[in-house]
mmCIF file of C-alpha atoms in Angstrom:
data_model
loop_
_atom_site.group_PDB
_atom_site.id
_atom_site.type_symbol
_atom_site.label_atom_id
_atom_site.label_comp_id
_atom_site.label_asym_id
_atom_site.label_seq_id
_atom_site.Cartn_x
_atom_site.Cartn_y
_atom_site.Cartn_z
ATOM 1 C CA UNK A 13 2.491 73.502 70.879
ATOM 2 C CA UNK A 14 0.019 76.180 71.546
ATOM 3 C CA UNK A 15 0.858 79.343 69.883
ATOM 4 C CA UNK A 16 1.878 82.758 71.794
ATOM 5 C CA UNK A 17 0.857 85.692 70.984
ATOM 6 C CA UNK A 18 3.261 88.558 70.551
ATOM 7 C CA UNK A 19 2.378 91.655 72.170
ATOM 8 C CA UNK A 20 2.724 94.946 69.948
ATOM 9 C CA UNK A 21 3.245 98.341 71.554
ATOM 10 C CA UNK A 22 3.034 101.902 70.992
ATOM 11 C CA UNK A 23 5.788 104.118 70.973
ATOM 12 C CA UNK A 24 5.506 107.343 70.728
ATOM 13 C CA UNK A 25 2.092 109.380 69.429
ATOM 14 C CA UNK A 26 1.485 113.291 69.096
ATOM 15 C CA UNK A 27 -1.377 115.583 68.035
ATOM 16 C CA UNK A 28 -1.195 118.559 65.164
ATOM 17 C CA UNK A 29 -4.003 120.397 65.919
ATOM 18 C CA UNK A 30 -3.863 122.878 62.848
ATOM 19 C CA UNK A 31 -0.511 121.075 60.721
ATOM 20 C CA UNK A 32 1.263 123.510 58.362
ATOM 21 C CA UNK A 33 -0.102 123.758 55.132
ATOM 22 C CA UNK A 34 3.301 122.445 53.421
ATOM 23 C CA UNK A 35 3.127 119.363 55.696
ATOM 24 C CA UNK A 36 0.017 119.110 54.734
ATOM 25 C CA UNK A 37 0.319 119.109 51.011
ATOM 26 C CA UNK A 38 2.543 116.043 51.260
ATOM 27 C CA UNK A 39 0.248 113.571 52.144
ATOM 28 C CA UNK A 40 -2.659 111.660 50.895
ATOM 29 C CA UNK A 41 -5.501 114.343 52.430
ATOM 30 C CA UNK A 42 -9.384 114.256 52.099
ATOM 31 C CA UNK A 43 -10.795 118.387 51.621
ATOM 32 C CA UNK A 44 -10.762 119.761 55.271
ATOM 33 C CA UNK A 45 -8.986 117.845 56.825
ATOM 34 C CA UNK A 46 -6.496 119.927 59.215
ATOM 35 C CA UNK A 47 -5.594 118.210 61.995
ATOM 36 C CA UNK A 48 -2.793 115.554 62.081
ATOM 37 C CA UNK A 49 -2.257 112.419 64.558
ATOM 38 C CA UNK A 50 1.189 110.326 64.672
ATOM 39 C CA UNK A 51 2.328 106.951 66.029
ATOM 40 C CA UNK A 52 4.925 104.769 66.013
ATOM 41 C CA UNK A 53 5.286 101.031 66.868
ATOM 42 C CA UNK A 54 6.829 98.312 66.956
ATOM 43 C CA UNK A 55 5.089 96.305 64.618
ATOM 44 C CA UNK A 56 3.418 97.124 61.209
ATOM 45 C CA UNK A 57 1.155 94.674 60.717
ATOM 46 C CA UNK A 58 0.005 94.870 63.863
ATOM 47 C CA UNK A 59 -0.469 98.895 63.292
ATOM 48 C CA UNK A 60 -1.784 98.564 59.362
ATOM 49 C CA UNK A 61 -4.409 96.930 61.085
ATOM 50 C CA UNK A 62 -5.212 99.770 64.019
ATOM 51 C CA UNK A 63 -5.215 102.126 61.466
ATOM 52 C CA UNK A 64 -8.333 100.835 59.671
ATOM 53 C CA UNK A 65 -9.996 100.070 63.057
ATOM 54 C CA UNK A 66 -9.440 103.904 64.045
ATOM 55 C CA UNK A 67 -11.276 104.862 60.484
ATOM 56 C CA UNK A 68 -13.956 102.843 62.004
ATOM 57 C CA UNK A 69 -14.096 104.532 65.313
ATOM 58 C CA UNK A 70 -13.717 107.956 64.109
ATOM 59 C CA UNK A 71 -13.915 110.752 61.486
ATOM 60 C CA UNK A 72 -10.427 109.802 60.664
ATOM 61 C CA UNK A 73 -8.614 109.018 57.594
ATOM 62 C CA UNK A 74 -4.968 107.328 57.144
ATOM 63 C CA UNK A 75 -3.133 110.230 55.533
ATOM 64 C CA UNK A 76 0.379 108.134 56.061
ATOM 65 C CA UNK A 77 1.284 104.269 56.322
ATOM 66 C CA UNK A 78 4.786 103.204 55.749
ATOM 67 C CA UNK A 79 7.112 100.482 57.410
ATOM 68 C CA UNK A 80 10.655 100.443 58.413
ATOM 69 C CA UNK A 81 13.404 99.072 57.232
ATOM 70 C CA UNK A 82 14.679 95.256 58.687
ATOM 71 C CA UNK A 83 11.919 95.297 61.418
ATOM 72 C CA UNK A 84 11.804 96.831 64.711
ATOM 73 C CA UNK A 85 15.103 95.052 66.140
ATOM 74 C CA UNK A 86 17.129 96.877 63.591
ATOM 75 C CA UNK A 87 15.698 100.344 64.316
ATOM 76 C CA UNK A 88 17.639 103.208 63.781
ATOM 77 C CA UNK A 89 16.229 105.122 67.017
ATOM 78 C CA UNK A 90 14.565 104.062 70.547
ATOM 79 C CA UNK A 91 11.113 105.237 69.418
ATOM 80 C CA UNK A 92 11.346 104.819 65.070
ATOM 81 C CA UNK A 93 9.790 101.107 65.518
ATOM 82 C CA UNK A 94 8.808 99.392 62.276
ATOM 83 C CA UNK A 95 5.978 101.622 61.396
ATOM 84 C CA UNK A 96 4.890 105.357 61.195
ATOM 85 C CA UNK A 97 1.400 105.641 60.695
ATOM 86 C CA UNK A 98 -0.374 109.633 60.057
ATOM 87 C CA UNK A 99 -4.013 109.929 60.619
ATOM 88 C CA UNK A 100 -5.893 113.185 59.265
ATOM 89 C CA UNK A 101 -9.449 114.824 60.572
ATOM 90 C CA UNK A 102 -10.955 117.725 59.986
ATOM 91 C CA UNK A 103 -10.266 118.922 64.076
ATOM 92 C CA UNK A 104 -8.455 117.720 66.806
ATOM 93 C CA UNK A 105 -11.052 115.582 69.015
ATOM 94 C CA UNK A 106 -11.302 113.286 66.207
ATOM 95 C CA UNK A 107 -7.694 112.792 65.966
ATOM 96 C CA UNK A 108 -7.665 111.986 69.514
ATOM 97 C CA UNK A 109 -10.275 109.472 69.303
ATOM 98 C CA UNK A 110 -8.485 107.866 66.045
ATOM 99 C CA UNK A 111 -5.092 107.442 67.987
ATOM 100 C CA UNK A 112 -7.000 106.010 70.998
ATOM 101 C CA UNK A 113 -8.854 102.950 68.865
ATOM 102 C CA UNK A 114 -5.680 102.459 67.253
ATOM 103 C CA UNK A 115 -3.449 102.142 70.791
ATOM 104 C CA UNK A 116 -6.216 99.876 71.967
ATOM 105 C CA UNK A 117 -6.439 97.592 68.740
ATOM 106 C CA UNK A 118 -2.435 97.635 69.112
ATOM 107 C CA UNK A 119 -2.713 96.639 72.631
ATOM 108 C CA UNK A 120 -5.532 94.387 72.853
ATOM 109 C CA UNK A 121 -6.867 93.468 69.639
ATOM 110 C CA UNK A 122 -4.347 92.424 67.014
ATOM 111 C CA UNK A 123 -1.184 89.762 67.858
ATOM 112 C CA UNK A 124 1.707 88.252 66.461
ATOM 113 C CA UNK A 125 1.730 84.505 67.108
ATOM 114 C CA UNK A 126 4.966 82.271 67.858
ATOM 115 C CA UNK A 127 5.116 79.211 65.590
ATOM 116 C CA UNK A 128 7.424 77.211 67.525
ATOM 117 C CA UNK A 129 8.957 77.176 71.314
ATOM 118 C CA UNK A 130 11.375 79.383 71.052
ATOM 119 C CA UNK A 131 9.694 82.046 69.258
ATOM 120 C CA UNK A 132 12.402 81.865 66.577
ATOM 121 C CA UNK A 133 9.171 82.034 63.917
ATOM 122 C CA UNK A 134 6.211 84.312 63.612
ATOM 123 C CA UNK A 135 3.204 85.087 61.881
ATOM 124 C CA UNK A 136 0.146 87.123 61.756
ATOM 125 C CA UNK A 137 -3.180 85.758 60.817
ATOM 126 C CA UNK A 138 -5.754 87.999 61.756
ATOM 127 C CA UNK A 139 -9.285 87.759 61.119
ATOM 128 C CA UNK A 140 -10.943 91.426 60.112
ATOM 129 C CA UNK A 141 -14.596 90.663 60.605
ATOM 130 C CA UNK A 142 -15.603 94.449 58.790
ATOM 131 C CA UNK A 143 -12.853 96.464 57.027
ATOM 132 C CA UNK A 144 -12.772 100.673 57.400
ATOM 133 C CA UNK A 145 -11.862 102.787 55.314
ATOM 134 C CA UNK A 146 -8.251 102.459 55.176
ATOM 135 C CA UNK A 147 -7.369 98.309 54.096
ATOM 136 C CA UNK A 148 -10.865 98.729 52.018
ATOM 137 C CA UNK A 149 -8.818 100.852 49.705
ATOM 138 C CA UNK A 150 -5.969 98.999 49.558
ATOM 139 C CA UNK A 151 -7.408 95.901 48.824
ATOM 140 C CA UNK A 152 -9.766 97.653 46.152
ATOM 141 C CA UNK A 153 -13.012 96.207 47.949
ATOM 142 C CA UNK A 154 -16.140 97.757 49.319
ATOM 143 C CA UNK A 155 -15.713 99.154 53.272
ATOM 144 C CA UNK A 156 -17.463 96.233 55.800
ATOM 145 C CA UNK A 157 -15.262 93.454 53.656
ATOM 146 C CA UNK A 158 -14.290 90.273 55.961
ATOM 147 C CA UNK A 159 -10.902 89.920 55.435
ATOM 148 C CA UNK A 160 -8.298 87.831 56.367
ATOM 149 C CA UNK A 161 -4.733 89.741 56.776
ATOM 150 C CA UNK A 162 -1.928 87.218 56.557
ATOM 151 C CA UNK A 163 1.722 87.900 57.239
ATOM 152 C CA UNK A 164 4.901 85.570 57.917
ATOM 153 C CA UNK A 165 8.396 84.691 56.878
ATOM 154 C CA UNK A 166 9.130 84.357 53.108
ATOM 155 C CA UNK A 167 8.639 80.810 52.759
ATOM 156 C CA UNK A 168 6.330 80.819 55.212
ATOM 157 C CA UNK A 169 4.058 83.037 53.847
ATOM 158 C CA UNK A 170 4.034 81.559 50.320
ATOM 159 C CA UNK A 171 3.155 78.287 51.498
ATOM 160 C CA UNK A 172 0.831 79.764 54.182
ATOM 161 C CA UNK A 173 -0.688 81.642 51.344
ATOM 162 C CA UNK A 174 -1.276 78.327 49.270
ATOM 163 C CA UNK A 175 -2.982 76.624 52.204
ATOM 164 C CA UNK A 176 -5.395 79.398 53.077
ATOM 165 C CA UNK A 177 -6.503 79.902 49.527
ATOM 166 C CA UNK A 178 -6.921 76.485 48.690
ATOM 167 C CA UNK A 179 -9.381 75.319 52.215
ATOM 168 C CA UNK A 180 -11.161 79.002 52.529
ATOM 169 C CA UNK A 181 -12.782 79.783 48.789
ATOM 170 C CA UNK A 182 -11.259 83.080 49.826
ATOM 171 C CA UNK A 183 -10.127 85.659 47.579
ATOM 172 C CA UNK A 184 -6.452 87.244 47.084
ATOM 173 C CA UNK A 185 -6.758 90.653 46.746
ATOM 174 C CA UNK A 186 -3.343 92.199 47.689
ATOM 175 C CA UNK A 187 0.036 89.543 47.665
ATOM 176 C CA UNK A 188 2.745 91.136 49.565
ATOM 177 C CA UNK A 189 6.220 89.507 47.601
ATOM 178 C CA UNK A 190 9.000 89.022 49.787
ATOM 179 C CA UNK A 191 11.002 90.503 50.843
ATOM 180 C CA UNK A 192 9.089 93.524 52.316
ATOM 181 C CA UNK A 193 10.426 96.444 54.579
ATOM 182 C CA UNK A 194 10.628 94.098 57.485
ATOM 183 C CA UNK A 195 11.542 90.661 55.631
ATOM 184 C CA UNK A 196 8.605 89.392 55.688
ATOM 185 C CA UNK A 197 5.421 88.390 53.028
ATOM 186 C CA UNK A 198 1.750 87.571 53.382
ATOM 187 C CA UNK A 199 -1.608 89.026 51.450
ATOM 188 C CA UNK A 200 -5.079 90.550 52.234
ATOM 189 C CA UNK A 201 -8.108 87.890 51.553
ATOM 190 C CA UNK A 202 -11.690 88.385 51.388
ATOM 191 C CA UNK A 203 -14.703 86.463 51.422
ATOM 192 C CA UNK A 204 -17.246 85.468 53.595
ATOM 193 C CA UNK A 205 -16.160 85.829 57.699
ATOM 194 C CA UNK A 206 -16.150 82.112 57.799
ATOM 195 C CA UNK A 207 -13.656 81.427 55.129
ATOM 196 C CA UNK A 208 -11.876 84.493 56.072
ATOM 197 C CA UNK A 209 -11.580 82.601 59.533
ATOM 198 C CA UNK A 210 -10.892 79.535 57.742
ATOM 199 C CA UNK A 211 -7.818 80.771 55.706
ATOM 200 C CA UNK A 212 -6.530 82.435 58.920
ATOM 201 C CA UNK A 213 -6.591 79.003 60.794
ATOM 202 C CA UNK A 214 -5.165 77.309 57.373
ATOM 203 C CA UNK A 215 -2.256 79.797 56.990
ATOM 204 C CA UNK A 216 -1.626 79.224 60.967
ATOM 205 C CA UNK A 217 -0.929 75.562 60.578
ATOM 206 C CA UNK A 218 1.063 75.722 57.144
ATOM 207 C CA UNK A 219 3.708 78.128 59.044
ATOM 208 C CA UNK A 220 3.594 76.100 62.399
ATOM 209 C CA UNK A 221 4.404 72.897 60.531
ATOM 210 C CA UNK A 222 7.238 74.528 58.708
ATOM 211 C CA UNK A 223 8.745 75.766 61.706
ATOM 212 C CA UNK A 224 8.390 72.305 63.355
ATOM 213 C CA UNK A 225 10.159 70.387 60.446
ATOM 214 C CA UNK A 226 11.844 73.290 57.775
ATOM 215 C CA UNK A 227 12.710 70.174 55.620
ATOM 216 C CA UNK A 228 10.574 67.356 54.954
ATOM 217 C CA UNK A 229 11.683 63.590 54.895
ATOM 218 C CA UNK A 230 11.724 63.346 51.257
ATOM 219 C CA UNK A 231 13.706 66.303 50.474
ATOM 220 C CA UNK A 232 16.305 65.342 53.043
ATOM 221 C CA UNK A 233 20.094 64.083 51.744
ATOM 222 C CA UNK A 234 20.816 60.621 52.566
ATOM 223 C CA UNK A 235 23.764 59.836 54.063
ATOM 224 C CA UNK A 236 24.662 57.121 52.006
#
């Protein structure tokens, strides 16, 4: 089987040109920045992801990143999602331009994959070939890191997680313990863009075999 990818959307977005100074005062702000940009979608990972690119693509910084709840098929309204992501700049027009790299990465850049036919199981494995601003701080590493940002089921992820660290040389710099906000679990690794590659392609085929067989032969109850 060839895996699909599955395509992430944008929900909803709007622009704060000059935000309220008390809105303002509860989130993570660099000095002069003013001017506030929301999304939502339906898939964090996905959107963690086009946050960084848009601190790549414009004088933007991610004020606000937090998932919800049991995923986007348990949201609580037609446009919540599984993610609201804030973006502040110091005016509107970079804003704009932050929202825009991030709809596009969304869109065309960053997938979901299924792991087997029915798309019962999936994961993200997605190569970062230069981190901004945004997953450089999380991950405590300088901005322009390779990284290799790898997200799946529970077990899935664990074992995923074993695979790509043991074939890439790559480094884990954030581990993401299940259960998360969405059920799911998965890490940041860095390294060289090779073994970042490598560990995505490792971490692929560790969750694809899983969902092809969820129980080996030897841990299988005989019948007798």
């Amino acid at each position: 089987m060839i895996p699909s990818p599955v395509p992430a959307h944008i929900l909803s977005m709007r622009i704060l040109p000059n935000a309220d100074p008390a809105l303002l005062r509860q989130l993570d702000l660099r000095a002069g920045d003013r001017s506030l940009g929301l999304l939502t979608a339906d898939c964090d990972d996905v959107a963690y992801a086009a946050l960084d690119e848009a601190t790549k693509k414009a004088d933007v910084h991610v004020a606000y990143a937090r998932s919800m709840y049991a995923g986007a098929a348990n949201a609580s309204t037609r446009l919540a999602g599984e993610f609201l992501g804030i973006l502040s700049g110091p005016d509107p027009e970079q804003v704009r331009s932050g929202l825009l790299a991030a709809a596009h990465y969304v869109h065309k850049q960053a997938h979901f994959y299924t792991a087997c036919e029915d798309g019962s199981v999936v994961y993200f494995a997605h190569c970062i070939a230069r981190t901004g601003s945004y997953l450089s701080r999380q991950a405590g590493v300088p901005e322009g890191t390779a990284m290799a940002y790898l997200i799946a089921p529970p077990l899935e992820a664990a074992v995923g997680l074993d695979a790509a660290l043991k074939t890439s040389g790559t480094t884990l710099r954030v581990f993401y313990g299940p259960p998360t906000e969405t059920n799911f679990g998965g890490g940041l690794l860095t390294g060289e863009q090779s073994a970042c590659r490598s560990a995505c392609e490792a971490f692929a085929q560790a969750v694809c075999s899983i969902a092809h067989q969820p129980i080996p032969s030897e841990l299988q109850e005989s019948e007798a």
